[in-house]
Short mmCIF file of C-alpha atoms and ligand atoms in Angstrom, two decimals:
data_model
loop_
_atom_site.label_atom_id
_atom_site.label_comp_id
_atom_site.label_asym_id
_atom_site.label_seq_id
_atom_site.Cartn_x
_atom_site.Cartn_y
_atom_site.Cartn_z
CA UNK A 1379 30.40 28.01 9.64
CA UNK A 1380 26.64 28.26 10.84
CA UNK A 1381 26.41 26.59 14.10
CA UNK A 1382 23.61 23.93 13.34
CA UNK A 1383 25.22 23.28 10.01
CA UNK A 1384 27.27 20.17 8.87
CA UNK A 1385 30.77 20.63 7.05
CA UNK A 1386 29.47 18.34 4.45
CA UNK A 1387 26.57 15.74 3.78
CA UNK A 1388 28.90 12.75 4.80
CA UNK A 1389 28.58 14.10 8.40
CA UNK A 1390 24.78 13.40 8.05
CA UNK A 1391 25.42 9.72 7.59
CA UNK A 1392 23.75 7.47 10.59
CA UNK A 1393 21.60 8.40 13.38
CA UNK A 1394 18.61 6.95 11.42
CA UNK A 1395 15.52 6.21 13.60
CA UNK A 1396 14.55 2.80 15.34
CA UNK A 1397 10.79 2.65 14.82
CA UNK A 1398 8.26 0.31 16.46
CA UNK A 1399 5.83 -1.74 14.23
CA UNK A 1400 2.37 -1.64 14.95
CA UNK A 1401 0.16 -3.16 12.65
CA UNK A 1402 2.67 -5.75 10.84
CA UNK A 1403 3.26 -8.61 13.02
CA UNK A 1404 0.36 -7.46 15.30
CA UNK A 1405 -0.72 -10.34 17.81
CA UNK A 1406 2.82 -11.65 18.13
CA UNK A 1407 4.47 -11.91 21.70
CA UNK A 1408 7.66 -10.38 20.19
CA UNK A 1409 7.73 -6.47 19.74
CA UNK A 1410 9.41 -5.74 16.38
CA UNK A 1411 11.16 -2.36 15.87
CA UNK A 1412 12.92 -1.56 12.53
CA UNK A 1413 15.94 0.60 11.80
CA UNK A 1414 15.30 2.98 8.99
CA UNK A 1415 18.53 2.99 7.07
CA UNK A 1416 16.97 4.05 4.04
CA UNK A 1417 16.98 7.62 5.63
CA UNK A 1418 20.62 7.82 5.09
CA UNK A 1419 21.64 10.51 2.60
CA UNK A 1420 22.75 8.11 0.13
CA UNK A 1421 19.56 6.24 0.39
CA UNK A 1422 20.79 3.12 2.47
CA UNK A 1423 22.76 1.38 4.81
CA UNK A 1424 25.85 1.26 2.66
CA UNK A 1425 26.53 4.93 3.38
CA UNK A 1426 28.03 3.94 6.56
CA UNK A 1427 30.32 1.22 5.24
CA UNK A 1428 31.47 3.03 2.23
CA UNK A 1429 32.46 5.72 4.51
CA UNK A 1430 34.44 3.75 6.55
CA UNK A 1431 35.70 1.63 3.74
CA UNK A 1432 36.96 4.90 1.94
CA UNK A 1433 38.47 6.22 5.09
CA UNK A 1434 40.38 3.35 5.50
CA UNK A 1435 41.59 3.04 1.99
CA UNK A 1436 42.78 6.77 2.13
CA UNK A 1437 44.64 6.13 5.48
CA UNK A 1438 46.61 3.15 3.73
CA UNK A 1439 47.27 5.35 0.73
CA UNK A 1440 45.26 2.93 -1.67
CA UNK A 1441 43.19 6.02 -2.80
CA UNK A 1442 44.77 9.11 -3.85
CA UNK A 1443 43.50 12.50 -4.94
CA UNK A 1444 41.75 12.32 -8.60
CA UNK A 1445 41.67 8.44 -8.12
CA UNK A 1446 38.90 6.36 -9.64
CA UNK A 1447 36.79 4.19 -7.37
CA UNK A 1448 35.75 0.78 -9.21
CA UNK A 1449 33.13 -1.53 -7.79
CA UNK A 1450 30.73 -4.55 -8.44
CA UNK A 1451 27.46 -3.16 -6.84
CA UNK A 1452 23.80 -3.74 -7.04
CA UNK A 1453 23.22 0.11 -6.64
CA UNK A 1454 23.44 1.06 -2.79
CA UNK A 1455 27.22 0.56 -2.36
CA UNK A 1456 27.41 2.48 -5.53
CA UNK A 1457 25.27 5.34 -4.11
CA UNK A 1458 27.35 5.70 -0.97
CA UNK A 1459 30.63 5.62 -2.85
CA UNK A 1460 29.33 8.02 -5.53
CA UNK A 1461 28.28 10.41 -2.81
CA UNK A 1462 31.59 10.02 -1.02
CA UNK A 1463 33.37 10.69 -4.41
CA UNK A 1464 31.20 13.81 -5.14
CA UNK A 1465 32.30 15.18 -1.96
CA UNK A 1466 36.00 14.29 -2.15
CA UNK A 1467 36.83 14.36 -5.75
CA UNK A 1468 36.97 11.04 -6.92
CA UNK A 1469 35.98 9.46 -10.17
CA UNK A 1470 33.48 6.32 -9.74
CA UNK A 1471 33.06 3.22 -12.42
CA UNK A 1472 30.26 0.85 -11.10
CA UNK A 1473 29.66 -2.74 -12.76
CA UNK A 1474 25.98 -4.03 -12.11
CA UNK A 1475 24.09 -7.06 -12.96
CA UNK A 1476 21.46 -6.52 -15.55
CA UNK A 1477 18.70 -7.80 -13.34
CA UNK A 1478 18.72 -4.30 -11.33
CA UNK A 1479 16.04 -1.78 -11.46
CA UNK A 1480 16.41 0.90 -14.13
CA UNK A 1481 15.90 3.35 -11.30
CA UNK A 1482 19.32 2.17 -9.81
CA UNK A 1483 21.20 2.28 -12.92
CA UNK A 1484 19.77 5.88 -13.65
CA UNK A 1485 20.56 6.99 -10.02
CA UNK A 1486 24.16 5.89 -10.21
CA UNK A 1487 24.52 8.01 -13.42
CA UNK A 1488 22.73 10.86 -11.62
CA UNK A 1489 25.46 10.71 -9.18
CA UNK A 1490 28.05 11.11 -12.08
CA UNK A 1491 29.22 7.67 -12.15
CA UNK A 1492 30.15 5.49 -15.09
CA UNK A 1493 27.85 2.39 -15.06
CA UNK A 1494 28.83 -0.97 -16.94
CA UNK A 1495 25.90 -3.47 -16.93
CA UNK A 1496 26.83 -7.30 -17.15
CA UNK A 1497 24.42 -10.37 -17.38
CA UNK A 1498 23.25 -11.76 -14.08
CA UNK A 1499 22.78 -15.39 -15.19
CA UNK A 1500 26.37 -16.18 -15.56
CA UNK A 1501 28.43 -17.96 -12.90
CA UNK A 1502 30.51 -15.51 -10.89
CA UNK A 1503 33.85 -17.08 -12.47
CA UNK A 1504 32.65 -16.49 -15.67
CA UNK A 1505 34.46 -13.52 -17.39
CA UNK A 1506 31.07 -11.71 -18.06
CA UNK A 1507 30.10 -11.75 -14.48
CA UNK A 1508 29.96 -8.47 -12.98
CA UNK A 1509 32.58 -9.57 -10.18
CA UNK A 1510 35.13 -10.40 -13.10
CA UNK A 1511 34.47 -7.51 -15.34
CA UNK A 1512 34.94 -5.03 -12.13
CA UNK A 1513 38.04 -6.67 -10.97
CA UNK A 1514 39.32 -6.48 -14.63
CA UNK A 1515 38.69 -2.74 -14.81
CA UNK A 1516 40.37 -2.17 -11.49
CA UNK A 1517 43.48 -3.90 -12.96
CA UNK A 1518 43.28 -1.91 -16.17
CA UNK A 1519 42.41 1.60 -14.77
CA UNK A 1520 45.48 3.79 -13.24
CA UNK A 1521 45.03 5.21 -9.86
CA UNK A 1522 42.24 3.05 -9.29
CA UNK A 1523 40.96 1.73 -5.94
CA UNK A 1524 38.72 -1.56 -6.08
CA UNK A 1525 36.53 -1.34 -3.25
CA UNK A 1526 35.81 -4.98 -3.51
CA UNK A 1527 32.90 -5.18 -0.79
CA UNK A 1528 32.82 -8.95 -1.10
CA UNK A 1529 36.25 -9.34 0.29
CA UNK A 1530 36.97 -6.43 1.98
CA UNK A 1531 36.86 -6.51 5.95
CA UNK A 1532 36.09 -2.96 6.09
CA UNK A 1533 32.58 -3.65 5.01
CA UNK A 1534 31.64 -5.47 8.14
CA UNK A 1535 33.96 -2.95 9.89
CA UNK A 1536 32.03 -0.07 8.95
CA UNK A 1537 28.75 -1.70 10.56
CA UNK A 1538 30.78 -2.95 13.45
CA UNK A 1539 31.94 0.91 14.15
CA UNK A 1540 28.59 2.58 13.20
CA UNK A 1541 25.44 0.72 12.73
CA UNK A 1542 26.10 -1.72 15.64
CA UNK A 1543 26.82 0.76 18.33
CA UNK A 1544 23.83 2.75 17.17
CA UNK A 1545 21.36 -0.25 17.67
CA UNK A 1546 22.89 -0.72 21.10
CA UNK A 1547 22.24 2.75 22.15
CA UNK A 1548 18.88 3.04 20.57
CA UNK A 1549 17.86 -0.08 22.33
CA UNK A 1550 19.64 0.69 25.53
CA UNK A 1551 20.81 -2.84 25.55
CA UNK A 1552 17.38 -4.30 25.46
CA UNK A 1553 17.82 -6.04 22.05
CA UNK A 1554 17.15 -9.88 22.01
CA UNK A 1555 17.17 -10.54 18.38
CA UNK A 1556 18.75 -8.98 15.24
CA UNK A 1557 17.19 -9.90 11.84
CA UNK A 1558 18.72 -8.78 8.39
CA UNK A 1559 19.05 -9.98 5.01
CA UNK A 1560 22.44 -10.86 3.67
CA UNK A 1561 23.92 -9.67 0.39
CA UNK A 1562 27.80 -9.51 1.03
CA UNK A 1563 26.75 -10.54 4.73
CA UNK A 1564 28.67 -7.34 5.83
CA UNK A 1565 25.97 -5.76 7.66
CA UNK A 1566 24.95 -8.73 9.66
CA UNK A 1567 28.73 -9.75 10.52
CA UNK A 1568 29.29 -6.12 11.62
CA UNK A 1569 26.15 -5.42 13.65
CA UNK A 1570 26.05 -9.17 14.85
CA UNK A 1571 29.61 -9.03 16.10
CA UNK A 1572 29.46 -5.69 17.76
CA UNK A 1573 26.10 -6.99 19.50
CA UNK A 1574 27.12 -10.17 20.56
CA UNK A 1575 30.24 -8.74 22.17
CA UNK A 1576 27.93 -6.44 24.21
CA UNK A 1577 25.55 -9.01 24.90
CA UNK A 1578 25.98 -12.73 23.98
CA UNK A 1579 22.60 -13.89 24.48
CA UNK A 1580 21.56 -11.55 21.40
CA UNK A 1581 20.30 -13.96 18.83
CA UNK A 1582 21.34 -13.13 15.07
CA UNK A 1583 18.77 -14.26 12.42
CA UNK A 1584 19.51 -13.87 8.96
CA UNK A 1585 17.25 -13.80 6.09
CA UNK A 1586 17.85 -15.44 2.72
CA UNK A 1587 15.82 -15.40 -0.58
CA UNK A 1588 14.85 -19.07 -1.98
CA UNK A 1589 17.37 -19.54 -4.84
CA UNK A 1590 20.47 -18.16 -2.75
CA UNK A 1591 22.92 -20.45 -1.38
CA UNK A 1592 23.28 -19.14 2.05
CA UNK A 1593 20.38 -21.02 3.50
CA UNK A 1594 21.65 -24.36 2.57
CA UNK A 1595 25.08 -23.47 3.66
CA UNK A 1596 23.94 -22.55 6.94
CA UNK A 1597 21.87 -25.37 7.54
CA UNK A 1598 23.84 -28.33 6.01
CA UNK A 1599 27.09 -26.96 5.33
CA UNK A 1600 26.54 -27.74 1.66
CA UNK A 1601 27.13 -25.69 -1.43
CA UNK A 1602 23.92 -26.25 -3.30
CA UNK A 1603 22.77 -24.81 -6.80
CA UNK A 1604 21.48 -21.40 -6.71
CA UNK A 1605 19.01 -20.08 -8.95
CA UNK A 1606 17.55 -16.68 -9.99
CA UNK A 1607 15.05 -14.91 -7.75
CA UNK A 1608 13.72 -11.15 -8.14
CA UNK A 1609 14.44 -9.80 -4.86
CA UNK A 1610 17.31 -7.41 -5.08
CA UNK A 1611 20.49 -6.70 -2.88
CA UNK A 1612 20.35 -10.12 -0.73
CA UNK A 1613 21.25 -13.87 -1.32
CA UNK A 1614 24.31 -14.94 -3.06
CA UNK A 1615 25.42 -17.52 -5.87
CA UNK A 1616 28.96 -17.91 -4.01
CA UNK A 1617 30.22 -17.27 -0.61
CA UNK A 1618 31.96 -13.97 -0.34
CA UNK A 1619 34.45 -13.64 2.73
CA UNK A 1620 32.63 -10.89 4.31
CA UNK A 1621 29.80 -13.39 5.22
CA UNK A 1622 30.37 -15.05 8.52
CA UNK A 1623 27.86 -18.38 8.84
CA UNK A 1624 29.44 -19.06 12.55
CA UNK A 1625 27.87 -15.93 13.91
CA UNK A 1626 24.39 -16.76 12.87
CA UNK A 1627 22.03 -18.37 15.54
CA UNK A 1628 19.34 -19.00 12.56
CA UNK A 1629 18.54 -18.37 9.17
CA UNK A 1630 14.91 -17.80 7.57
CA UNK A 1631 13.94 -18.35 3.93
CA UNK A 1632 11.45 -16.21 2.19
CA UNK A 1633 10.54 -16.22 -1.38
CA UNK A 1634 9.85 -13.14 -3.72
CA UNK A 1635 6.33 -12.87 -2.98
CA UNK A 1636 6.86 -12.53 0.56
CA UNK A 1637 9.56 -9.93 -0.03
CA UNK A 1638 7.32 -7.85 -2.23
CA UNK A 1639 3.69 -8.01 -0.60
CA UNK A 1640 5.55 -7.35 2.90
CA UNK A 1641 7.64 -4.17 1.30
CA UNK A 1642 4.45 -2.94 0.18
CA UNK A 1643 2.68 -3.70 3.66
CA UNK A 1644 5.44 -1.66 5.25
CA UNK A 1645 4.62 1.36 3.05
CA UNK A 1646 0.90 1.27 3.35
CA UNK A 1647 0.43 -0.07 6.78
CA UNK A 1648 3.27 1.68 8.71
CA UNK A 1649 4.10 4.43 6.72
CA UNK A 1650 7.53 3.22 6.08
CA UNK A 1651 9.07 3.91 2.52
CA UNK A 1652 11.23 0.78 2.25
CA UNK A 1653 12.12 -1.15 -0.46
CA UNK A 1654 12.12 -4.90 -1.51
CA UNK A 1655 14.92 -6.46 0.94
CA UNK A 1656 13.28 -4.65 3.85
CA UNK A 1657 10.16 -6.40 3.12
CA UNK A 1658 12.25 -9.71 2.96
CA UNK A 1659 13.95 -8.69 6.49
CA UNK A 1660 10.30 -7.98 7.91
CA UNK A 1661 8.93 -11.06 6.45
CA UNK A 1662 11.58 -13.07 7.97
CA UNK A 1663 11.52 -11.57 11.27
CA UNK A 1664 7.63 -11.98 11.56
CA UNK A 1665 8.41 -15.66 10.52
CA UNK A 1666 10.99 -16.25 13.26
CA UNK A 1667 8.67 -14.34 15.69
CA UNK A 1668 5.87 -16.59 14.87
CA UNK A 1669 8.21 -19.78 15.31
CA UNK A 1670 9.98 -18.75 18.56
CA UNK A 1671 6.70 -17.34 20.11
CA UNK A 1672 8.73 -15.41 22.80
CA UNK A 1673 7.87 -12.07 24.17
CA UNK A 1674 11.24 -10.34 22.97
CA UNK A 1675 12.48 -7.23 21.43
CA UNK A 1676 13.36 -7.82 17.80
CA UNK A 1677 15.26 -5.30 15.72
CA UNK A 1678 15.22 -5.42 11.91
CA UNK A 1679 17.27 -3.44 9.43
CA UNK A 1680 15.44 -1.91 6.61
CA UNK A 1681 18.47 -1.45 3.85
CA UNK A 1682 17.03 0.88 1.48
CA UNK A 1683 13.76 2.72 0.45
CA UNK A 1684 10.88 2.30 -1.84
CA UNK A 1685 11.97 5.02 -4.42
CA UNK A 1686 13.98 2.59 -6.04
CA UNK A 1687 11.48 -0.04 -7.07
CA UNK A 1688 8.86 1.98 -8.12
CA UNK A 1689 8.71 0.28 -11.39
CA UNK A 1690 8.80 -2.91 -9.87
CA UNK A 1691 7.49 -3.87 -6.28
CA UNK A 1692 5.23 -0.71 -6.16
CA UNK A 1693 4.14 -1.22 -9.82
CA UNK A 1694 0.85 -3.54 -10.06
CA UNK A 1695 1.25 -4.47 -13.32
CA UNK A 1696 4.83 -5.54 -13.04
CA UNK A 1697 3.73 -7.63 -10.07
CA UNK A 1698 0.94 -9.30 -11.92
CA UNK A 1699 3.16 -10.05 -14.87
CA UNK A 1700 5.42 -11.77 -12.67
CA UNK A 1701 2.49 -13.61 -11.01
CA UNK A 1702 2.79 -11.80 -7.43
CA UNK A 1703 -0.38 -10.24 -7.49
CA UNK A 1704 -3.82 -11.10 -6.95
CA UNK A 1705 -5.41 -14.32 -8.87
CA UNK A 1706 -2.81 -14.96 -11.47
CA UNK A 1707 -1.87 -18.51 -10.47
CA UNK A 1708 0.65 -19.00 -13.06
CA UNK A 1709 2.29 -22.64 -13.42
CA UNK A 1710 1.29 -23.44 -9.77
CA UNK A 1711 3.56 -24.10 -6.79
CA UNK A 1712 5.58 -27.00 -5.69
CA UNK A 1713 3.02 -28.13 -3.42
CA UNK A 1714 0.91 -28.68 -6.45
CA UNK A 1715 3.53 -30.67 -7.91
CA UNK A 1716 3.78 -32.82 -4.71
CA UNK A 1717 0.11 -33.22 -4.55
CA UNK A 1718 0.16 -34.75 -8.11
CA UNK A 1719 3.01 -37.14 -7.02
CA UNK A 1720 1.69 -38.24 -3.82
CA UNK A 1721 5.02 -40.26 -3.46
CA UNK A 1722 6.71 -40.51 -0.05
CA UNK A 1723 10.08 -39.21 0.05
CA UNK A 1724 12.79 -42.24 -0.02
CA UNK A 1725 15.71 -41.11 1.80
CA UNK A 1726 18.88 -42.40 3.57
CA UNK A 1727 20.06 -42.11 7.21
CA UNK A 1728 23.64 -40.81 7.37
CA UNK A 1729 24.41 -43.95 9.25
CA UNK A 1730 23.11 -46.13 6.36
CA UNK A 1731 25.47 -48.52 5.03
CA UNK A 1732 26.60 -48.02 1.25
CA UNK A 1733 25.59 -51.65 0.47
CA UNK A 1734 22.08 -50.95 1.74
CA UNK A 1735 21.89 -47.57 0.00
CA UNK A 1736 22.64 -49.30 -3.41
CA UNK A 1737 19.94 -52.06 -2.52
CA UNK A 1738 16.97 -49.22 -1.83
CA UNK A 1739 18.10 -47.27 -4.79
CA UNK A 1740 17.65 -50.45 -6.76
CA UNK A 1741 14.54 -51.53 -5.28
CA UNK A 1742 12.94 -48.07 -5.90
CA UNK A 1743 14.06 -47.52 -9.21
CA UNK A 1744 15.92 -44.11 -8.49
CA UNK A 1745 19.31 -42.62 -9.21
CA UNK A 1746 19.73 -40.59 -6.16
CA UNK A 1747 18.55 -40.38 -2.67
CA UNK A 1748 18.57 -37.38 0.01
CA UNK A 1749 20.47 -38.15 2.94
CA UNK A 1750 19.21 -37.04 6.36
CA UNK A 1751 21.01 -36.69 9.87
CA UNK A 1752 18.01 -36.83 12.30
CA UNK A 1753 15.47 -34.54 10.81
CA UNK A 1754 18.26 -32.39 8.93
CA UNK A 1755 19.04 -32.59 5.42
CA UNK A 1756 22.98 -33.75 4.95
CA UNK A 1757 23.13 -33.72 1.41
CA UNK A 1758 22.15 -36.14 -1.65
CA UNK A 1759 23.78 -39.33 -2.44
CA UNK A 1760 23.79 -40.09 -6.26
CA UNK A 1761 24.65 -43.05 -8.69
CA UNK A 1762 27.75 -40.86 -10.13
CA UNK A 1763 29.16 -40.62 -6.46
CA UNK A 1764 28.64 -44.12 -5.69
CA UNK A 1765 30.34 -45.29 -9.04
CA UNK A 1766 33.14 -42.66 -8.12
CA UNK A 1767 33.26 -44.43 -4.49
CA UNK A 1768 33.29 -47.87 -5.60
CA UNK A 1769 35.53 -47.49 -8.63
CA UNK A 1770 38.29 -45.71 -6.55
CA UNK A 1771 39.41 -49.01 -5.29
CA UNK A 1772 39.91 -50.01 -1.62
CA UNK A 1773 36.30 -48.77 -0.14
CA UNK A 1774 34.08 -51.09 1.70
CA UNK A 1775 30.35 -51.52 1.17
CA UNK A 1776 29.59 -51.41 4.94
CA UNK A 1777 31.02 -47.76 5.25
CA UNK A 1778 28.42 -45.38 6.14
CA UNK A 1779 26.81 -43.29 3.26
CA UNK A 1780 27.45 -39.88 4.96
CA UNK A 1781 30.69 -39.08 3.45
CA UNK A 1782 29.20 -39.64 -0.11
CA UNK A 1783 26.54 -37.05 0.34
CA UNK A 1784 26.88 -34.03 -1.94
CA UNK A 1785 25.38 -30.40 -2.62
CA UNK A 1786 24.32 -31.51 -6.27
CA UNK A 1787 20.87 -30.14 -5.79
CA UNK A 1788 18.71 -27.08 -5.10
CA UNK A 1789 16.23 -26.64 -2.42
CA UNK A 1790 12.94 -24.98 -2.64
CA UNK A 1791 9.83 -24.70 -0.54
CA UNK A 1792 6.12 -25.78 -1.13
CA UNK A 1793 5.40 -22.19 -1.95
CA UNK A 1794 8.05 -21.83 -4.63
CA UNK A 1795 6.67 -21.29 -8.03
CA UNK A 1796 6.78 -24.05 -10.63
CA UNK A 1797 8.47 -21.38 -13.07
CA UNK A 1798 11.37 -21.17 -10.95
CA UNK A 1799 11.65 -24.84 -10.35
CA UNK A 1800 11.69 -25.25 -14.21
CA UNK A 1801 14.59 -22.72 -14.36
CA UNK A 1802 16.60 -24.26 -11.76
CA UNK A 1803 16.31 -27.87 -13.14
CA UNK A 1804 18.31 -26.90 -16.14
CA UNK A 1805 21.41 -26.69 -13.97
CA UNK A 1806 20.60 -28.82 -10.78
CA UNK A 1807 19.82 -32.51 -10.98
CA UNK A 1808 16.89 -32.32 -8.46
CA UNK A 1809 15.14 -29.96 -6.16
CA UNK A 1810 14.69 -30.90 -2.68
CA UNK A 1811 11.62 -29.49 -0.65
CA UNK A 1812 12.18 -28.17 2.60
CA UNK A 1813 9.32 -26.95 4.86
CA UNK A 1814 10.45 -25.31 7.99
CA UNK A 1815 13.65 -27.05 7.59
CA UNK A 1816 12.33 -30.51 7.10
CA UNK A 1817 12.65 -32.70 3.84
CA UNK A 1818 8.87 -33.02 2.73
CA UNK A 1819 9.46 -34.05 -0.92
CA UNK A 1820 11.66 -33.93 -3.99
CA UNK A 1821 11.07 -32.72 -7.63
CA UNK A 1822 12.80 -34.10 -10.64
CA UNK A 1823 12.50 -33.36 -14.14
CA UNK A 1824 10.08 -36.08 -15.05
CA UNK A 1825 7.71 -34.98 -11.92
CA UNK A 1826 7.81 -31.64 -13.54
CA UNK A 1827 7.12 -32.90 -17.14
CA UNK A 1828 4.48 -35.09 -15.82
CA UNK A 1829 2.85 -32.41 -13.86
CA UNK A 1830 3.04 -29.77 -16.54
CA UNK A 1831 1.56 -32.22 -19.30
CA UNK A 1832 -1.28 -33.17 -16.88
CA UNK A 1833 -1.97 -29.36 -16.48
CA UNK A 1834 -1.95 -28.85 -20.41
CA UNK A 1835 -4.40 -32.21 -20.51
CA UNK A 1836 -2.17 -35.33 -21.25
CA UNK A 1837 -3.40 -38.54 -19.78
CA UNK A 1838 -1.29 -39.48 -16.55
CA UNK A 1839 0.95 -42.38 -16.64
CA UNK A 1840 -0.12 -45.92 -15.90
CA UNK A 1841 3.18 -47.47 -15.31
CA UNK A 1842 3.94 -48.10 -11.58
CA UNK A 1843 7.57 -47.76 -11.60
CA UNK A 1844 8.60 -44.59 -10.00
CA UNK A 1845 10.56 -41.87 -11.98
CA UNK A 1846 14.18 -41.36 -11.92
N1 LIG B 956 19.30 -4.96 0.80
C1 LIG B 956 19.94 -4.11 -0.32
C2 LIG B 956 18.91 -3.35 -1.18
C3 LIG B 956 21.13 -4.29 -0.69
O1 LIG B 956 21.64 -3.50 -1.69
C4 LIG B 956 22.04 -5.03 0.29
C5 LIG B 956 23.37 -4.96 -0.18
N2 LIG B 956 23.87 -5.88 -1.31
C6 LIG B 956 21.76 -5.88 1.17
C7 LIG B 956 20.44 -5.60 1.54
C8 LIG B 956 22.53 -6.90 1.98
O2 LIG B 956 23.48 -6.07 2.72
P1 LIG B 956 24.84 -6.59 2.92
O3 LIG B 956 25.56 -6.85 1.62
O4 LIG B 956 25.74 -6.02 4.09
O5 LIG B 956 24.71 -8.29 3.38
#
């Protein structure tokens, strides 16, 4: 074999460059560096974890020659697995949600995989969901191995062994903050665990798209109502066991627009040919850096490349159609709805008594109320929860309301588009508006109806009673 050659392409996984951002985030006291994982041979950071995952499966005898690898994947895990399968002689079947870009589906087929596309807008437990279909296929296919990245600890394990140590070496230990988006959460859990072991003061900052449930779960330990968003690969509508919320020091929320416009900036201003979730991670890192105001070294992981999103993020027409570019205002933003309502948020404190909360709800004519602990949102108390509590018997009106707070709401930001809120209110009873983690408003169905009616020219209500 030639001296400089690798035995096969799998040996080219890893050793991606760490690059300083020069224009994005300029003027901040922090220095932001990006780890260019999109330069891996399969196109993403998933190369590292799929290699570890397959090696472990082979070592355990779960995957044998001629076998079929099955996985639910948004594309990058599929590419990693397919690349390994090509080198080692396995078959692949991948199940994907239908919101994924056509480039991703085509590229998995190019790798020689069979691809099954499933609806995105169904619950994870639904038999049509891509998680359920993948599981069923694995049960029905002989000599198959279900990679199960959402629950296989070899996923974070791969990053713990490969990505984490490499970032540690790249930075010579002078890293203060690590920022990454979270899909399975495997990258954050693996890299984060490794970095914290080496240097406990390293801060781990997760980035989550508006619509995913991670943000609320980390902030208030509530499973709130998820809703759909466009950025691919990050955020979830359930809690995978590869996601480790306890590791996180902070979580930052980004919306689709920020993800896409920052991805375009990365390409055009820094020459980094990165995709939508890279834009999300950098947008989140800049927000974090702005908030912390510290002179520190921030490392951001760029998961995959721009080539997979040419028909979306890098296509002006698609961006414009979706209201992410230029002057298209669409139906407006949550801040517009709040401005029309001009209504103070009526909330309860965690220590308020059930009796007083009932009184407040009656006085204000409302059927639900956010519950706050200090400045933090604890949950939502509803008529239904109160009824259930009172009807169940031996309960006292002087108990505090904290235990009755539930997660039956979705959270949005003032910058969230009305189109999204309209969609989420089909499922969630109310949207709570958080600005930098603080509750600044609520939007109910009737608020939205009134806002849209006014937009289309209907006279505004004269009645003084606030809406339910
Ligand atoms: N970005 C993209 C494009 C991805 O495909 C994924 C994986 N779903 C992630 C980010 C998040 O990585 P992880 O699953 O390790 O949290």
